[in-house]
Amino acid sequence: MKKPFFSIVIITYNRCNFLKANLKILLHQSFKDYEIVISDNASTDNTAKIVNSFKDKNIRFMRNKVNIGFPSNIKKAMLAAKGQYIFTLGDDDFILSEDTLLRIKYILDKKQYGIVRLNILERNYYGPGLQKKLIHLNRDKKIKAHSNTGQILDFYKEVDIGMMSGIIFKNENIIPDKFIDCETYPWFKVVIDNTRRYGAYFLSDTYMVITWTKVTNHQPSWVVKNDRLEFETYDRELFKLIPNKKRTLYRFNYYKNYINLFPVIKLYSTNNNLIQFVKRLLKLEPKLKAEVKLWINLMSTLLIPKVVWVKVRLIYHSINNKIDGIPELNSQTKKYNYLMNRYYKFLQS
């Protein structure tokens, strides 16, 4: 049986209305050589009923009997994919234009990149309209095969390769051992391998629309569990890529960056969790104890109530979230408004 060109991989948990809207939009893509692989992580809502109601031969639905966690679920879905390329898509996100798959296919027919990254627009969760363009590159960008580690990591940072939706990568030699058991970036070794072998391409004017997350106490990236930070398994794989002579300094600066994120960590967890986070951070990088900024940021973050940080976050977004640098902005906004009004009416209730 002929493999589909794309396997669109969606993992889901208790977002049946978002998933329904996502699928309705997805099935209008002009390019039809794809399968949709959905892995439901033991949802307790109407996810199974809604997916089965589509009765579309391109949809493959798998349901876990128990919740196996995000890393295991994305691993399961990707390993089940049969397409030549895997397209990752969040259940509450959507593809903006009907010709998106066709455009990607055109690029990959000319050159078989290991990775294609789409641009991202954020939907404003607390109000109407688009919030901002997430990736601040106004032109397409590519990286050649066999580029060095520094070039690859710089490219990843520019195009936010850690954001799941809108990453397309070659489905080749993907085995269980290539996945990392972490919430942050379980597919990291897969994309690194693809980029090294085939290069990568950023498509600047083709967009995903993603949802801006509500503030909750359940953001796994910042939670300390069993005296470990969630992303330590990812960190270990990342540090292996850095040349020995540069690794010590790279590691120090990498962990130092978290000092600026203390308010974010508190916002998505608790004071106690923040304290445990800092304790673990200092065990991972003891030299940070000498950083005065760490102690100032920690004390101020602990003392200021979370409700203030929520307001600071909203003010920050109101100042910094601007929709600019988008070709044909009116046309893109019109598409967005049409899709929201047609498929996301449940958000208005």
Tab-separated table of C-alpha atoms in Angstrom:
chain	number	residue	atom	x	y	z
A	1	MET	CA	0.000	0.000	0.000
A	2	LYS	CA	1.337	3.438	-0.967
A	3	LYS	CA	2.463	5.581	1.940
A	4	PRO	CA	0.734	8.951	2.293
A	5	PHE	CA	2.975	11.947	1.813
A	6	PHE	CA	2.041	13.497	5.170
A	7	SER	CA	1.119	11.984	8.504
A	8	ILE	CA	-0.556	14.765	10.470
A	9	VAL	CA	-0.020	13.779	14.093
A	10	ILE	CA	-2.400	15.138	16.722
A	11	ILE	CA	-2.275	14.179	20.375
A	12	THR	CA	-5.268	15.144	22.453
A	13	TYR	CA	-6.718	15.128	25.932
A	14	ASN	CA	-10.149	16.488	26.886
A	15	ARG	CA	-10.359	19.137	24.171
A	16	CYS	CA	-13.055	17.604	22.016
A	17	ASN	CA	-14.511	20.922	20.810
A	18	PHE	CA	-11.113	22.260	19.791
A	19	LEU	CA	-10.265	18.965	18.104
A	20	LYS	CA	-13.557	18.955	16.191
A	21	ALA	CA	-12.887	22.454	14.846
A	22	ASN	CA	-9.293	21.556	14.016
A	23	LEU	CA	-10.349	18.486	12.006
A	24	LYS	CA	-13.048	20.359	10.098
A	25	ILE	CA	-10.496	22.937	9.013
A	26	LEU	CA	-7.861	20.322	8.250
A	27	LEU	CA	-10.118	18.275	5.994
A	28	HIS	CA	-10.473	21.301	3.680
A	29	GLN	CA	-6.794	21.182	2.689
A	30	SER	CA	-6.479	21.199	-1.110
A	31	PHE	CA	-3.685	18.588	-1.032
A	32	LYS	CA	-5.245	15.245	-0.089
A	33	ASP	CA	-2.341	12.792	0.129
A	34	TYR	CA	-2.242	12.597	3.911
A	35	GLU	CA	-3.388	10.646	6.928
A	36	ILE	CA	-4.412	12.104	10.282
A	37	VAL	CA	-3.085	10.144	13.261
A	38	ILE	CA	-4.890	11.022	16.500
A	39	SER	CA	-3.745	9.607	19.826
A	40	ASP	CA	-6.245	10.277	22.602
A	41	ASN	CA	-4.684	10.159	26.055
A	42	ALA	CA	-7.699	8.616	27.848
A	43	SER	CA	-9.973	11.642	27.515
A	44	THR	CA	-13.096	11.682	29.673
A	45	ASP	CA	-15.083	13.948	27.349
A	46	ASN	CA	-16.664	13.200	23.946
A	47	THR	CA	-13.392	12.974	22.016
A	48	ALA	CA	-13.900	9.421	20.705
A	49	LYS	CA	-17.510	10.083	19.704
A	50	ILE	CA	-16.597	13.263	17.853
A	51	VAL	CA	-13.646	11.758	15.981
A	52	ASN	CA	-15.645	8.685	14.962
A	53	SER	CA	-18.450	10.904	13.669
A	54	PHE	CA	-16.206	12.128	10.846
A	55	LYS	CA	-16.091	8.679	9.206
A	56	ASP	CA	-13.144	9.788	7.088
A	57	LYS	CA	-10.788	7.126	5.757
A	58	ASN	CA	-7.819	9.453	6.244
A	59	ILE	CA	-8.335	9.578	10.024
A	60	ARG	CA	-6.694	6.942	12.229
A	61	PHE	CA	-7.825	7.134	15.845
A	62	MET	CA	-6.035	5.522	18.784
A	63	ARG	CA	-7.184	5.778	22.383
A	64	ASN	CA	-5.082	4.992	25.445
A	65	LYS	CA	-6.869	3.110	28.222
A	66	VAL	CA	-5.051	5.245	30.781
A	67	ASN	CA	-3.274	8.580	30.525
A	68	ILE	CA	0.335	7.760	29.643
A	69	GLY	CA	1.591	11.351	29.752
A	70	PHE	CA	2.540	13.741	26.969
A	71	PRO	CA	5.991	12.307	26.084
A	72	SER	CA	4.758	8.725	25.736
A	73	ASN	CA	1.669	9.809	23.827
A	74	ILE	CA	3.546	11.853	21.225
A	75	LYS	CA	6.068	9.027	20.898
A	76	LYS	CA	3.277	6.505	20.317
A	77	ALA	CA	1.599	8.691	17.699
A	78	MET	CA	4.794	9.445	15.782
A	79	LEU	CA	5.876	5.812	15.733
A	80	ALA	CA	2.447	4.908	14.330
A	81	ALA	CA	2.756	7.431	11.481
A	82	LYS	CA	3.053	5.915	8.001
A	83	GLY	CA	3.633	9.039	5.927
A	84	GLN	CA	6.856	10.144	4.273
A	85	TYR	CA	6.771	13.264	6.456
A	86	ILE	CA	5.292	13.826	9.912
A	87	PHE	CA	3.397	17.076	10.485
A	88	THR	CA	2.869	17.862	14.184
A	89	LEU	CA	-0.332	19.680	15.092
A	90	GLY	CA	-1.720	20.626	18.514
A	91	ASP	CA	-5.336	19.671	19.128
A	92	ASP	CA	-6.283	23.287	19.931
A	93	ASP	CA	-4.293	24.803	17.037
A	94	PHE	CA	-5.114	24.987	13.335
A	95	ILE	CA	-3.650	25.563	9.880
A	96	LEU	CA	-4.655	28.974	8.545
A	97	SER	CA	-4.664	28.439	4.757
A	98	GLU	CA	-6.184	25.636	2.678
A	99	ASP	CA	-3.126	25.434	0.402
A	100	THR	CA	-0.598	24.913	3.222
A	101	LEU	CA	0.086	21.215	2.601
A	102	LEU	CA	0.374	21.897	-1.123
A	103	ARG	CA	2.962	24.624	-0.504
A	104	ILE	CA	5.025	22.374	1.757
A	105	LYS	CA	4.838	19.559	-0.795
A	106	TYR	CA	6.116	21.947	-3.488
A	107	ILE	CA	9.142	22.885	-1.345
A	108	LEU	CA	9.935	19.272	-0.475
A	109	ASP	CA	9.651	18.192	-4.106
A	110	LYS	CA	12.426	20.651	-4.963
A	111	LYS	CA	14.648	19.654	-2.027
A	112	GLN	CA	14.055	16.983	0.576
A	113	TYR	CA	14.721	18.963	3.747
A	114	GLY	CA	14.799	17.069	7.019
A	115	ILE	CA	12.708	19.759	8.715
A	116	VAL	CA	10.243	22.396	7.549
A	117	ARG	CA	9.072	24.924	10.123
A	118	LEU	CA	5.926	27.019	9.584
A	119	ASN	CA	5.417	30.469	11.051
A	120	ILE	CA	3.088	30.871	14.012
A	121	LEU	CA	0.359	33.330	14.912
A	122	GLU	CA	-1.002	33.431	18.452
A	123	ARG	CA	-4.722	33.605	19.102
A	124	ASN	CA	-5.629	35.877	21.990
A	125	TYR	CA	-7.185	33.639	24.630
A	126	TYR	CA	-8.721	36.491	26.621
A	127	GLY	CA	-10.212	38.431	23.752
A	128	PRO	CA	-10.940	38.432	20.018
A	129	GLY	CA	-8.400	38.512	17.245
A	130	LEU	CA	-4.813	37.526	16.724
A	131	GLN	CA	-2.295	38.407	19.387
A	132	LYS	CA	1.087	38.386	17.652
A	133	LYS	CA	3.427	36.705	15.218
A	134	LEU	CA	5.586	34.381	17.274
A	135	ILE	CA	8.624	34.047	14.991
A	136	HIS	CA	10.196	37.380	14.085
A	137	LEU	CA	11.663	36.489	10.713
A	138	ASN	CA	10.197	38.198	7.660
A	139	ARG	CA	11.928	35.998	5.106
A	140	ASP	CA	12.308	32.294	4.537
A	141	LYS	CA	15.436	30.847	6.074
A	142	LYS	CA	17.238	27.589	5.505
A	143	ILE	CA	20.146	25.702	6.963
A	144	LYS	CA	22.281	23.303	4.983
A	145	ALA	CA	22.808	19.635	5.695
A	146	HIS	CA	25.874	18.861	7.826
A	147	SER	CA	25.847	22.293	9.475
A	148	ASN	CA	27.674	22.477	12.786
A	149	THR	CA	25.892	22.227	16.124
A	150	GLY	CA	26.078	25.953	16.834
A	151	GLN	CA	24.434	26.828	13.521
A	152	ILE	CA	21.676	24.279	14.088
A	153	LEU	CA	20.902	25.437	17.634
A	154	ASP	CA	20.892	29.101	16.538
A	155	PHE	CA	18.439	28.209	13.771
A	156	TYR	CA	16.228	26.318	16.232
A	157	LYS	CA	16.171	29.315	18.575
A	158	GLU	CA	15.193	31.683	15.776
A	159	VAL	CA	12.317	29.506	14.552
A	160	ASP	CA	11.183	28.197	17.972
A	161	ILE	CA	11.555	24.542	17.066
A	162	GLY	CA	10.324	23.554	20.540
A	163	MET	CA	6.787	24.740	19.746
A	164	MET	CA	5.078	21.550	18.642
A	165	SER	CA	2.581	22.726	16.035
A	166	GLY	CA	3.823	23.311	12.518
A	167	ILE	CA	6.966	21.171	12.493
A	168	ILE	CA	7.245	18.875	9.477
A	169	PHE	CA	10.047	16.327	9.448
A	170	LYS	CA	11.147	13.351	7.420
A	171	ASN	CA	9.743	10.068	8.754
A	172	GLU	CA	12.965	8.127	8.442
A	173	ASN	CA	14.777	5.932	10.976
A	174	ILE	CA	12.500	7.095	13.779
A	175	ILE	CA	12.847	4.540	16.550
A	176	PRO	CA	11.797	4.531	20.243
A	177	ASP	CA	15.330	5.293	21.469
A	178	LYS	CA	15.286	8.651	19.664
A	179	PHE	CA	12.622	10.048	21.997
A	180	ILE	CA	13.385	11.800	25.285
A	181	ASP	CA	11.142	11.279	28.297
A	182	CYS	CA	10.370	14.931	28.958
A	183	GLU	CA	7.441	17.301	28.495
A	184	THR	CA	9.602	20.007	27.010
A	185	TYR	CA	10.906	18.540	23.807
A	186	PRO	CA	10.565	14.729	23.461
A	187	TRP	CA	11.307	14.774	19.712
A	188	PHE	CA	14.582	16.739	20.052
A	189	LYS	CA	16.911	13.935	18.899
A	190	VAL	CA	14.617	13.193	15.949
A	191	VAL	CA	14.771	16.745	14.587
A	192	ILE	CA	18.502	17.088	15.298
A	193	ASP	CA	19.202	13.946	13.294
A	194	ASN	CA	16.995	15.119	10.419
A	195	THR	CA	18.553	18.582	10.338
A	196	ARG	CA	22.092	17.250	10.334
A	197	ARG	CA	21.400	14.846	7.496
A	198	TYR	CA	19.115	16.917	5.263
A	199	GLY	CA	19.061	20.532	6.438
A	200	ALA	CA	16.012	22.562	7.451
A	201	TYR	CA	13.735	25.252	6.028
A	202	PHE	CA	11.639	27.977	7.674
A	203	LEU	CA	8.578	29.055	5.693
A	204	SER	CA	7.926	32.626	6.806
A	205	ASP	CA	4.548	33.385	5.209
A	206	THR	CA	2.672	30.142	5.884
A	207	TYR	CA	0.989	30.106	9.265
A	208	MET	CA	-0.238	27.975	12.105
A	209	VAL	CA	-2.606	29.553	14.621
A	210	ILE	CA	-1.951	28.497	18.201
A	211	THR	CA	-3.819	29.079	21.440
A	212	TRP	CA	-2.404	31.244	24.203
A	213	THR	CA	-2.425	29.124	27.362
A	214	LYS	CA	-4.345	30.169	30.452
A	215	VAL	CA	-2.440	30.646	33.683
A	216	THR	CA	-2.683	27.428	35.726
A	217	ASN	CA	-0.731	25.613	38.429
A	218	HIS	CA	-0.212	22.651	36.135
A	219	GLN	CA	2.524	23.717	33.743
A	220	PRO	CA	4.754	20.625	33.791
A	221	SER	CA	7.849	22.390	32.460
A	222	TRP	CA	8.309	24.264	35.742
A	223	VAL	CA	7.241	21.633	38.261
A	224	VAL	CA	9.866	19.972	40.454
A	225	LYS	CA	9.118	16.269	40.784
A	226	ASN	CA	11.201	13.748	42.726
A	227	ASP	CA	13.820	16.474	43.260
A	228	ARG	CA	14.319	16.808	39.513
A	229	LEU	CA	13.431	19.467	36.968
A	230	GLU	CA	11.209	18.153	34.218
A	231	PHE	CA	13.563	19.180	31.421
A	232	GLU	CA	16.777	17.648	32.800
A	233	THR	CA	16.608	14.706	30.395
A	234	TYR	CA	16.443	17.172	27.504
A	235	ASP	CA	19.324	19.191	28.970
A	236	ARG	CA	21.567	16.136	29.083
A	237	GLU	CA	20.960	15.430	25.400
A	238	LEU	CA	21.542	19.074	24.528
A	239	PHE	CA	24.840	19.299	26.415
A	240	LYS	CA	26.135	16.198	24.631
A	241	LEU	CA	26.037	18.198	21.395
A	242	ILE	CA	28.282	20.974	22.706
A	243	PRO	CA	32.057	20.547	22.145
A	244	ASN	CA	33.915	19.699	25.363
A	245	LYS	CA	35.903	22.942	25.369
A	246	LYS	CA	32.729	25.038	25.256
A	247	ARG	CA	30.414	22.871	27.359
A	248	THR	CA	31.171	24.314	30.822
A	249	LEU	CA	30.499	27.916	29.792
A	250	TYR	CA	27.509	26.923	27.680
A	251	ARG	CA	25.991	25.019	30.608
A	252	PHE	CA	26.511	27.960	33.000
A	253	ASN	CA	24.892	30.482	30.646
A	254	TYR	CA	22.095	28.047	29.833
A	255	TYR	CA	21.057	27.684	33.470
A	256	LYS	CA	21.710	31.361	34.191
A	257	ASN	CA	18.937	32.247	31.735
A	258	TYR	CA	16.394	30.738	34.126
A	259	ILE	CA	16.997	33.550	36.633
A	260	ASN	CA	14.895	35.869	34.458
A	261	LEU	CA	12.098	33.291	34.406
A	262	PHE	CA	11.447	33.138	38.154
A	263	PRO	CA	8.227	35.211	37.852
A	264	VAL	CA	7.002	32.896	35.082
A	265	ILE	CA	7.764	29.822	37.177
A	266	LYS	CA	5.802	31.253	40.112
A	267	LEU	CA	2.975	32.246	37.791
A	268	TYR	CA	2.592	28.664	36.591
A	269	SER	CA	3.199	26.970	39.950
A	270	THR	CA	3.636	28.077	43.583
A	271	ASN	CA	6.149	29.764	45.886
A	272	ASN	CA	7.155	26.419	47.313
A	273	ASN	CA	7.739	24.983	43.851
A	274	LEU	CA	9.841	28.018	42.908
A	275	ILE	CA	12.030	27.478	45.981
A	276	GLN	CA	12.472	23.815	45.084
A	277	PHE	CA	13.218	24.834	41.482
A	278	VAL	CA	16.005	27.187	42.588
A	279	LYS	CA	17.478	24.583	44.946
A	280	ARG	CA	17.693	22.108	42.105
A	281	LEU	CA	19.063	24.754	39.736
A	282	LEU	CA	21.900	25.442	42.178
A	283	LYS	CA	22.699	21.749	42.418
A	284	LEU	CA	22.899	21.544	38.647
A	285	GLU	CA	25.051	24.677	38.398
A	286	PRO	CA	26.603	25.601	41.790
A	287	LYS	CA	28.413	28.640	40.332
A	288	LEU	CA	25.051	30.413	40.146
A	289	LYS	CA	25.208	30.918	43.929
A	290	ALA	CA	27.543	33.852	43.259
A	291	GLU	CA	25.005	35.584	41.003
A	292	VAL	CA	23.516	38.484	43.001
A	293	LYS	CA	20.738	38.808	40.451
A	294	LEU	CA	19.531	35.310	41.304
A	295	TRP	CA	18.886	36.205	44.945
A	296	ILE	CA	17.296	39.568	44.134
A	297	ASN	CA	14.969	38.012	41.554
A	298	LEU	CA	14.097	35.150	43.867
A	299	MET	CA	13.178	37.346	46.841
A	300	SER	CA	11.169	39.841	44.794
A	301	THR	CA	9.310	37.066	42.987
A	302	LEU	CA	8.432	35.304	46.241
A	303	LEU	CA	7.231	38.500	47.928
A	304	ILE	CA	5.068	39.828	45.105
A	305	PRO	CA	1.637	38.087	45.056
A	306	LYS	CA	0.738	35.949	42.062
A	307	VAL	CA	-2.226	38.181	41.213
A	308	VAL	CA	0.258	40.998	40.556
A	309	TRP	CA	2.324	38.780	38.267
A	310	VAL	CA	-0.839	37.886	36.352
A	311	LYS	CA	-1.473	41.593	35.772
A	312	VAL	CA	2.173	42.147	34.822
A	313	ARG	CA	1.842	39.349	32.278
A	314	LEU	CA	-1.248	40.937	30.748
A	315	ILE	CA	0.443	44.358	30.587
A	316	TYR	CA	3.537	42.801	29.029
A	317	HIS	CA	1.457	41.102	26.349
A	318	SER	CA	-0.574	44.244	25.648
A	319	ILE	CA	2.659	46.165	25.015
A	320	ASN	CA	4.643	43.520	23.153
A	321	ASN	CA	2.008	41.546	21.294
A	322	LYS	CA	1.728	43.272	17.959
A	323	ILE	CA	0.676	41.862	14.637
A	324	ASP	CA	3.249	43.345	12.290
A	325	GLY	CA	5.645	42.179	9.626
A	326	ILE	CA	2.951	40.001	8.062
A	327	PRO	CA	2.513	40.202	4.277
A	328	GLU	CA	-1.136	40.661	3.287
A	329	LEU	CA	-2.183	41.131	6.906
A	330	ASN	CA	-5.771	42.007	6.009
A	331	SER	CA	-6.129	38.814	3.996
A	332	GLN	CA	-4.673	36.669	6.789
A	333	THR	CA	-6.900	38.343	9.379
A	334	LYS	CA	-9.938	37.786	7.179
A	335	LYS	CA	-9.130	34.056	6.933
A	336	TYR	CA	-8.683	33.862	10.687
A	337	ASN	CA	-11.953	35.641	11.463
A	338	TYR	CA	-13.850	33.425	9.022
A	339	LEU	CA	-12.523	30.219	10.586
A	340	MET	CA	-13.125	31.427	14.136
A	341	ASN	CA	-16.697	32.503	13.389
A	342	ARG	CA	-17.492	29.262	11.586
A	343	TYR	CA	-15.797	26.615	13.726
A	344	TYR	CA	-15.110	28.136	17.147
A	345	LYS	CA	-18.503	29.463	18.187
A	346	PHE	CA	-18.223	27.444	21.413
A	347	LEU	CA	-15.632	29.971	22.622
A	348	GLN	CA	-18.233	32.733	22.489
A	349	SER	CA	-20.624	31.041	24.899
